Amino acid sequence: MNQDNNDRINHHFEENDASLAALDISASDSIDDEILDTFYNRNHLQSVMMATLDYIDEHIKNGLTLPYFEDIDAEQWQEKSKGLDIYITDENEARELNLEAREKDYPTNILSYPSDLPAAIIGLMPTLPLGELVICHAVVVREAAEQNKTVTQHISHLLIHGVLHLLGFDHELGQAEQDEMESFEIEILAGLELPNPYV
């Protein structure tokens, strides 16, 4: 993936943060620093990602299986720190990526690229890579206005949605899968004191 400005914004969490070891954020040159500072600041993204991972960890204790990580022992999953990459881009690149990944010729709000590593490899790694989320900021802003919500609220929902995709949940497989994924999102957002996006 072309990340012309990969070093412009790159955040690492403290090593003692057990659930999410590293959050790497990069952006295309077309995304200015003010957008990054306003909508993609570390503290906000950290709180959303931690809430998502903590929620999933609790459900794993109760028997939830993660489709993309089902070969990894539940204890190993919970003990390993996690890594996530986020890339913010414009409509032109988002359209190209969506066409390449999903054969859909339009820019979409978020794309997820799971790490897709074999369990044996993940077992050897100190940090479990979840994958990468690509966010099209212009689409997010437009959708937030259409849905009468703040951009920050919409980003929060999309990040949760994207991480669930990276874990293997997929609302496009059928109604049961859609209901499960939406219920996770609603409950995680409620824990962050954010409204249900589906009403």
PDB file of C-alpha atoms in Angstrom:
ATOM      1  CA  MET A   1       0.000   0.000   0.000  1.00  0.00           C
ATOM      2  CA  ASN A   2       1.381   3.411  -0.912  1.00  0.00           C
ATOM      3  CA  GLN A   3       1.949   5.404   2.273  1.00  0.00           C
ATOM      4  CA  ASP A   4       3.825   8.493   1.079  1.00  0.00           C
ATOM      5  CA  ASN A   5       3.742  10.085   4.481  1.00  0.00           C
ATOM      6  CA  ASN A   6       4.253   7.043   6.677  1.00  0.00           C
ATOM      7  CA  ASP A   7       6.450   8.821   9.203  1.00  0.00           C
ATOM      8  CA  ARG A   8       4.322  11.923   9.564  1.00  0.00           C
ATOM      9  CA  ILE A   9       2.212  10.522  12.339  1.00  0.00           C
ATOM     10  CA  ASN A  10       3.243   7.346  14.075  1.00  0.00           C
ATOM     11  CA  HIS A  11       2.045   6.565  17.596  1.00  0.00           C
ATOM     12  CA  HIS A  12       3.227   3.789  19.876  1.00  0.00           C
ATOM     13  CA  PHE A  13       1.465   2.898  23.112  1.00  0.00           C
ATOM     14  CA  GLU A  14       3.322   2.183  26.318  1.00  0.00           C
ATOM     15  CA  GLU A  15       4.867  -1.279  26.489  1.00  0.00           C
ATOM     16  CA  ASN A  16       2.897  -2.119  29.620  1.00  0.00           C
ATOM     17  CA  ASP A  17      -0.389  -1.672  27.772  1.00  0.00           C
ATOM     18  CA  ALA A  18      -1.366  -5.341  27.643  1.00  0.00           C
ATOM     19  CA  SER A  19      -4.162  -5.269  25.083  1.00  0.00           C
ATOM     20  CA  LEU A  20      -2.836  -2.994  22.362  1.00  0.00           C
ATOM     21  CA  ALA A  21       0.927  -2.678  22.099  1.00  0.00           C
ATOM     22  CA  ALA A  22       1.138  -0.443  19.046  1.00  0.00           C
ATOM     23  CA  LEU A  23      -1.150   1.778  17.036  1.00  0.00           C
ATOM     24  CA  ASP A  24       0.577   3.037  13.907  1.00  0.00           C
ATOM     25  CA  ILE A  25      -1.194   5.863  12.105  1.00  0.00           C
ATOM     26  CA  SER A  26      -0.193   7.120   8.684  1.00  0.00           C
ATOM     27  CA  ALA A  27      -1.863   9.270   6.064  1.00  0.00           C
ATOM     28  CA  SER A  28      -1.619  10.188   2.406  1.00  0.00           C
ATOM     29  CA  ASP A  29      -0.092  13.566   1.563  1.00  0.00           C
ATOM     30  CA  SER A  30      -3.574  14.867   0.742  1.00  0.00           C
ATOM     31  CA  ILE A  31      -4.641  14.603   4.397  1.00  0.00           C
ATOM     32  CA  ASP A  32      -3.407  17.643   6.303  1.00  0.00           C
ATOM     33  CA  ASP A  33      -2.141  17.765   9.867  1.00  0.00           C
ATOM     34  CA  GLU A  34      -5.202  19.648  11.112  1.00  0.00           C
ATOM     35  CA  ILE A  35      -7.490  16.763  10.062  1.00  0.00           C
ATOM     36  CA  LEU A  36      -5.204  14.266  11.781  1.00  0.00           C
ATOM     37  CA  ASP A  37      -4.978  16.330  14.961  1.00  0.00           C
ATOM     38  CA  THR A  38      -8.717  17.015  15.088  1.00  0.00           C
ATOM     39  CA  PHE A  39     -10.200  13.645  14.185  1.00  0.00           C
ATOM     40  CA  TYR A  40      -7.474  11.011  14.566  1.00  0.00           C
ATOM     41  CA  ASN A  41      -5.710  11.932  17.771  1.00  0.00           C
ATOM     42  CA  ARG A  42      -4.053   9.172  19.724  1.00  0.00           C
ATOM     43  CA  ASN A  43      -6.097   9.404  22.926  1.00  0.00           C
ATOM     44  CA  HIS A  44      -9.430   9.074  21.184  1.00  0.00           C
ATOM     45  CA  LEU A  45      -8.366   6.207  18.937  1.00  0.00           C
ATOM     46  CA  GLN A  46      -6.753   4.460  21.884  1.00  0.00           C
ATOM     47  CA  SER A  47      -9.926   4.588  23.956  1.00  0.00           C
ATOM     48  CA  VAL A  48     -12.035   3.176  21.113  1.00  0.00           C
ATOM     49  CA  MET A  49      -9.586   0.397  20.282  1.00  0.00           C
ATOM     50  CA  MET A  50      -9.087  -0.578  23.917  1.00  0.00           C
ATOM     51  CA  ALA A  51     -12.845  -0.682  24.494  1.00  0.00           C
ATOM     52  CA  THR A  52     -13.242  -2.974  21.485  1.00  0.00           C
ATOM     53  CA  LEU A  53     -10.461  -5.348  22.504  1.00  0.00           C
ATOM     54  CA  ASP A  54     -11.569  -5.426  26.145  1.00  0.00           C
ATOM     55  CA  TYR A  55     -15.123  -6.239  25.066  1.00  0.00           C
ATOM     56  CA  ILE A  56     -13.905  -9.060  22.815  1.00  0.00           C
ATOM     57  CA  ASP A  57     -11.636 -10.406  25.570  1.00  0.00           C
ATOM     58  CA  GLU A  58     -14.618 -10.676  27.930  1.00  0.00           C
ATOM     59  CA  HIS A  59     -16.619 -12.571  25.317  1.00  0.00           C
ATOM     60  CA  ILE A  60     -13.719 -14.919  24.581  1.00  0.00           C
ATOM     61  CA  LYS A  61     -13.806 -15.891  28.260  1.00  0.00           C
ATOM     62  CA  ASN A  62     -17.429 -16.901  27.677  1.00  0.00           C
ATOM     63  CA  GLY A  63     -16.649 -19.012  24.610  1.00  0.00           C
ATOM     64  CA  LEU A  64     -16.610 -16.540  21.718  1.00  0.00           C
ATOM     65  CA  THR A  65     -14.446 -17.725  18.816  1.00  0.00           C
ATOM     66  CA  LEU A  66     -12.704 -15.223  16.574  1.00  0.00           C
ATOM     67  CA  PRO A  67     -13.082 -16.460  12.983  1.00  0.00           C
ATOM     68  CA  TYR A  68      -9.631 -15.288  11.829  1.00  0.00           C
ATOM     69  CA  PHE A  69      -7.871 -16.367  15.026  1.00  0.00           C
ATOM     70  CA  GLU A  70      -9.698 -19.586  15.878  1.00  0.00           C
ATOM     71  CA  ASP A  71      -6.460 -21.593  15.677  1.00  0.00           C
ATOM     72  CA  ILE A  72      -4.914 -19.501  18.442  1.00  0.00           C
ATOM     73  CA  ASP A  73      -5.437 -20.608  22.025  1.00  0.00           C
ATOM     74  CA  ALA A  74      -7.740 -18.214  23.909  1.00  0.00           C
ATOM     75  CA  GLU A  75      -5.179 -17.696  26.680  1.00  0.00           C
ATOM     76  CA  GLN A  76      -2.471 -16.932  24.148  1.00  0.00           C
ATOM     77  CA  TRP A  77      -4.764 -14.421  22.430  1.00  0.00           C
ATOM     78  CA  GLN A  78      -5.475 -12.641  25.696  1.00  0.00           C
ATOM     79  CA  GLU A  79      -1.850 -12.651  26.863  1.00  0.00           C
ATOM     80  CA  LYS A  80      -0.402 -11.279  23.641  1.00  0.00           C
ATOM     81  CA  SER A  81      -0.240  -7.566  23.023  1.00  0.00           C
ATOM     82  CA  LYS A  82      -1.933  -6.433  19.810  1.00  0.00           C
ATOM     83  CA  GLY A  83      -0.845  -4.221  16.953  1.00  0.00           C
ATOM     84  CA  LEU A  84      -3.000  -2.193  14.561  1.00  0.00           C
ATOM     85  CA  ASP A  85      -2.220   0.014  11.555  1.00  0.00           C
ATOM     86  CA  ILE A  86      -4.543   2.817  10.478  1.00  0.00           C
ATOM     87  CA  TYR A  87      -4.139   4.682   7.199  1.00  0.00           C
ATOM     88  CA  ILE A  88      -6.198   7.790   6.368  1.00  0.00           C
ATOM     89  CA  THR A  89      -6.627   8.715   2.725  1.00  0.00           C
ATOM     90  CA  ASP A  90      -8.646  10.689   0.171  1.00  0.00           C
ATOM     91  CA  GLU A  91     -11.464   9.674  -2.161  1.00  0.00           C
ATOM     92  CA  ASN A  92      -9.247   8.964  -5.178  1.00  0.00           C
ATOM     93  CA  GLU A  93      -7.025   6.456  -3.429  1.00  0.00           C
ATOM     94  CA  ALA A  94      -9.954   4.999  -1.469  1.00  0.00           C
ATOM     95  CA  ARG A  95     -11.791   4.379  -4.751  1.00  0.00           C
ATOM     96  CA  GLU A  96      -8.735   2.635  -6.239  1.00  0.00           C
ATOM     97  CA  LEU A  97      -8.291   0.463  -3.152  1.00  0.00           C
ATOM     98  CA  ASN A  98     -11.987  -0.456  -3.015  1.00  0.00           C
ATOM     99  CA  LEU A  99     -11.918  -1.407  -6.704  1.00  0.00           C
ATOM    100  CA  GLU A 100      -8.820  -3.528  -6.173  1.00  0.00           C
ATOM    101  CA  ALA A 101      -9.999  -5.199  -2.949  1.00  0.00           C
ATOM    102  CA  ARG A 102     -13.737  -5.567  -3.530  1.00  0.00           C
ATOM    103  CA  GLU A 103     -14.282  -4.804  -7.239  1.00  0.00           C
ATOM    104  CA  LYS A 104     -16.500  -1.856  -6.261  1.00  0.00           C
ATOM    105  CA  ASP A 105     -15.819   1.339  -8.189  1.00  0.00           C
ATOM    106  CA  TYR A 106     -16.419   3.989  -5.531  1.00  0.00           C
ATOM    107  CA  PRO A 107     -14.658   5.260  -2.403  1.00  0.00           C
ATOM    108  CA  THR A 108     -15.901   3.565   0.747  1.00  0.00           C
ATOM    109  CA  ASN A 109     -15.669   4.712   4.357  1.00  0.00           C
ATOM    110  CA  ILE A 110     -13.363   1.998   5.682  1.00  0.00           C
ATOM    111  CA  LEU A 111     -11.516  -1.021   4.315  1.00  0.00           C
ATOM    112  CA  SER A 112     -10.056  -3.769   6.468  1.00  0.00           C
ATOM    113  CA  TYR A 113      -6.986  -5.807   5.607  1.00  0.00           C
ATOM    114  CA  PRO A 114      -6.568  -8.665   8.126  1.00  0.00           C
ATOM    115  CA  SER A 115      -3.033  -9.765   8.958  1.00  0.00           C
ATOM    116  CA  ASP A 116      -3.895 -13.290   7.751  1.00  0.00           C
ATOM    117  CA  LEU A 117      -0.842 -14.890   9.349  1.00  0.00           C
ATOM    118  CA  PRO A 118      -0.680 -18.610  10.205  1.00  0.00           C
ATOM    119  CA  ALA A 119      -1.207 -19.430  13.890  1.00  0.00           C
ATOM    120  CA  ALA A 120       2.277 -20.958  14.094  1.00  0.00           C
ATOM    121  CA  ILE A 121       3.827 -17.649  13.012  1.00  0.00           C
ATOM    122  CA  ILE A 122       1.646 -15.563  15.318  1.00  0.00           C
ATOM    123  CA  GLY A 123       2.632 -17.822  18.196  1.00  0.00           C
ATOM    124  CA  LEU A 124       6.272 -16.790  17.712  1.00  0.00           C
ATOM    125  CA  MET A 125       5.566 -13.072  17.525  1.00  0.00           C
ATOM    126  CA  PRO A 126       5.662 -10.888  20.648  1.00  0.00           C
ATOM    127  CA  THR A 127       2.871  -8.685  19.255  1.00  0.00           C
ATOM    128  CA  LEU A 128      -0.168 -10.103  17.493  1.00  0.00           C
ATOM    129  CA  PRO A 129      -0.812  -8.025  14.341  1.00  0.00           C
ATOM    130  CA  LEU A 130      -4.519  -7.474  13.744  1.00  0.00           C
ATOM    131  CA  GLY A 131      -4.023  -5.909  10.313  1.00  0.00           C
ATOM    132  CA  GLU A 132      -4.686  -2.536   8.733  1.00  0.00           C
ATOM    133  CA  LEU A 133      -7.716  -0.259   8.484  1.00  0.00           C
ATOM    134  CA  VAL A 134      -7.905   2.257   5.630  1.00  0.00           C
ATOM    135  CA  ILE A 135     -10.225   5.196   6.299  1.00  0.00           C
ATOM    136  CA  CYS A 136     -11.441   7.628   3.645  1.00  0.00           C
ATOM    137  CA  HIS A 137     -11.882  10.850   5.590  1.00  0.00           C
ATOM    138  CA  ALA A 138     -14.043  12.641   2.997  1.00  0.00           C
ATOM    139  CA  VAL A 139     -16.550   9.769   2.899  1.00  0.00           C
ATOM    140  CA  VAL A 140     -16.636   9.640   6.709  1.00  0.00           C
ATOM    141  CA  VAL A 141     -17.375  13.390   6.895  1.00  0.00           C
ATOM    142  CA  ARG A 142     -20.126  13.120   4.263  1.00  0.00           C
ATOM    143  CA  GLU A 143     -21.766  10.111   5.928  1.00  0.00           C
ATOM    144  CA  ALA A 144     -21.653  11.754   9.363  1.00  0.00           C
ATOM    145  CA  ALA A 145     -23.561  14.751   7.983  1.00  0.00           C
ATOM    146  CA  GLU A 146     -26.103  12.500   6.245  1.00  0.00           C
ATOM    147  CA  GLN A 147     -26.637  10.506   9.449  1.00  0.00           C
ATOM    148  CA  ASN A 148     -26.859  13.583  11.707  1.00  0.00           C
ATOM    149  CA  LYS A 149     -23.925  12.559  13.889  1.00  0.00           C
ATOM    150  CA  THR A 150     -20.561  14.062  14.642  1.00  0.00           C
ATOM    151  CA  VAL A 151     -17.535  13.013  12.612  1.00  0.00           C
ATOM    152  CA  THR A 152     -15.909  11.750  15.820  1.00  0.00           C
ATOM    153  CA  GLN A 153     -18.931   9.549  16.599  1.00  0.00           C
ATOM    154  CA  HIS A 154     -18.857   8.101  13.092  1.00  0.00           C
ATOM    155  CA  ILE A 155     -15.102   7.445  13.226  1.00  0.00           C
ATOM    156  CA  SER A 156     -15.577   5.671  16.569  1.00  0.00           C
ATOM    157  CA  HIS A 157     -18.234   3.396  15.080  1.00  0.00           C
ATOM    158  CA  LEU A 158     -16.198   2.683  11.949  1.00  0.00           C
ATOM    159  CA  LEU A 159     -13.084   1.802  13.972  1.00  0.00           C
ATOM    160  CA  ILE A 160     -15.048  -0.703  16.030  1.00  0.00           C
ATOM    161  CA  HIS A 161     -16.639  -2.057  12.853  1.00  0.00           C
ATOM    162  CA  GLY A 162     -13.245  -2.317  11.169  1.00  0.00           C
ATOM    163  CA  VAL A 163     -11.565  -4.119  14.063  1.00  0.00           C
ATOM    164  CA  LEU A 164     -14.403  -6.647  14.157  1.00  0.00           C
ATOM    165  CA  HIS A 165     -13.777  -7.286  10.456  1.00  0.00           C
ATOM    166  CA  LEU A 166     -10.070  -7.786  11.205  1.00  0.00           C
ATOM    167  CA  LEU A 167     -11.076 -10.455  13.723  1.00  0.00           C
ATOM    168  CA  GLY A 168     -13.155 -12.226  11.077  1.00  0.00           C
ATOM    169  CA  PHE A 169     -16.690 -11.057  11.763  1.00  0.00           C
ATOM    170  CA  ASP A 170     -18.593 -10.290   8.558  1.00  0.00           C
ATOM    171  CA  HIS A 171     -22.072  -8.778   8.351  1.00  0.00           C
ATOM    172  CA  GLU A 172     -22.279  -9.665   4.642  1.00  0.00           C
ATOM    173  CA  LEU A 173     -22.422 -13.423   5.285  1.00  0.00           C
ATOM    174  CA  GLY A 174     -26.052 -13.415   6.416  1.00  0.00           C
ATOM    175  CA  GLN A 175     -28.625 -11.981   8.809  1.00  0.00           C
ATOM    176  CA  ALA A 176     -27.342 -13.858  11.878  1.00  0.00           C
ATOM    177  CA  GLU A 177     -23.796 -12.597  11.274  1.00  0.00           C
ATOM    178  CA  GLN A 178     -25.075  -9.067  10.695  1.00  0.00           C
ATOM    179  CA  ASP A 179     -27.123  -9.145  13.907  1.00  0.00           C
ATOM    180  CA  GLU A 180     -24.155 -10.448  15.907  1.00  0.00           C
ATOM    181  CA  MET A 181     -21.765  -7.818  14.573  1.00  0.00           C
ATOM    182  CA  GLU A 182     -24.223  -4.968  15.067  1.00  0.00           C
ATOM    183  CA  SER A 183     -24.971  -6.052  18.641  1.00  0.00           C
ATOM    184  CA  PHE A 184     -21.231  -6.034  19.414  1.00  0.00           C
ATOM    185  CA  GLU A 185     -20.896  -2.551  17.932  1.00  0.00           C
ATOM    186  CA  ILE A 186     -23.902  -1.192  19.831  1.00  0.00           C
ATOM    187  CA  GLU A 187     -22.652  -2.563  23.154  1.00  0.00           C
ATOM    188  CA  ILE A 188     -19.082  -1.317  22.666  1.00  0.00           C
ATOM    189  CA  LEU A 189     -20.348   2.146  21.701  1.00  0.00           C
ATOM    190  CA  ALA A 190     -22.659   2.183  24.728  1.00  0.00           C
ATOM    191  CA  GLY A 191     -19.650   1.445  26.928  1.00  0.00           C
ATOM    192  CA  LEU A 192     -18.050   4.567  25.431  1.00  0.00           C
ATOM    193  CA  GLU A 193     -21.291   6.503  26.083  1.00  0.00           C
ATOM    194  CA  LEU A 194     -21.920   6.824  22.358  1.00  0.00           C
ATOM    195  CA  PRO A 195     -25.331   6.330  20.747  1.00  0.00           C
ATOM    196  CA  ASN A 196     -26.636   3.336  18.807  1.00  0.00           C
ATOM    197  CA  PRO A 197     -25.788   4.035  15.138  1.00  0.00           C
ATOM    198  CA  TYR A 198     -28.558   1.740  13.868  1.00  0.00           C
ATOM    199  CA  VAL A 199     -31.578   3.672  15.146  1.00  0.00           C
TER     200      VAL A 199
END
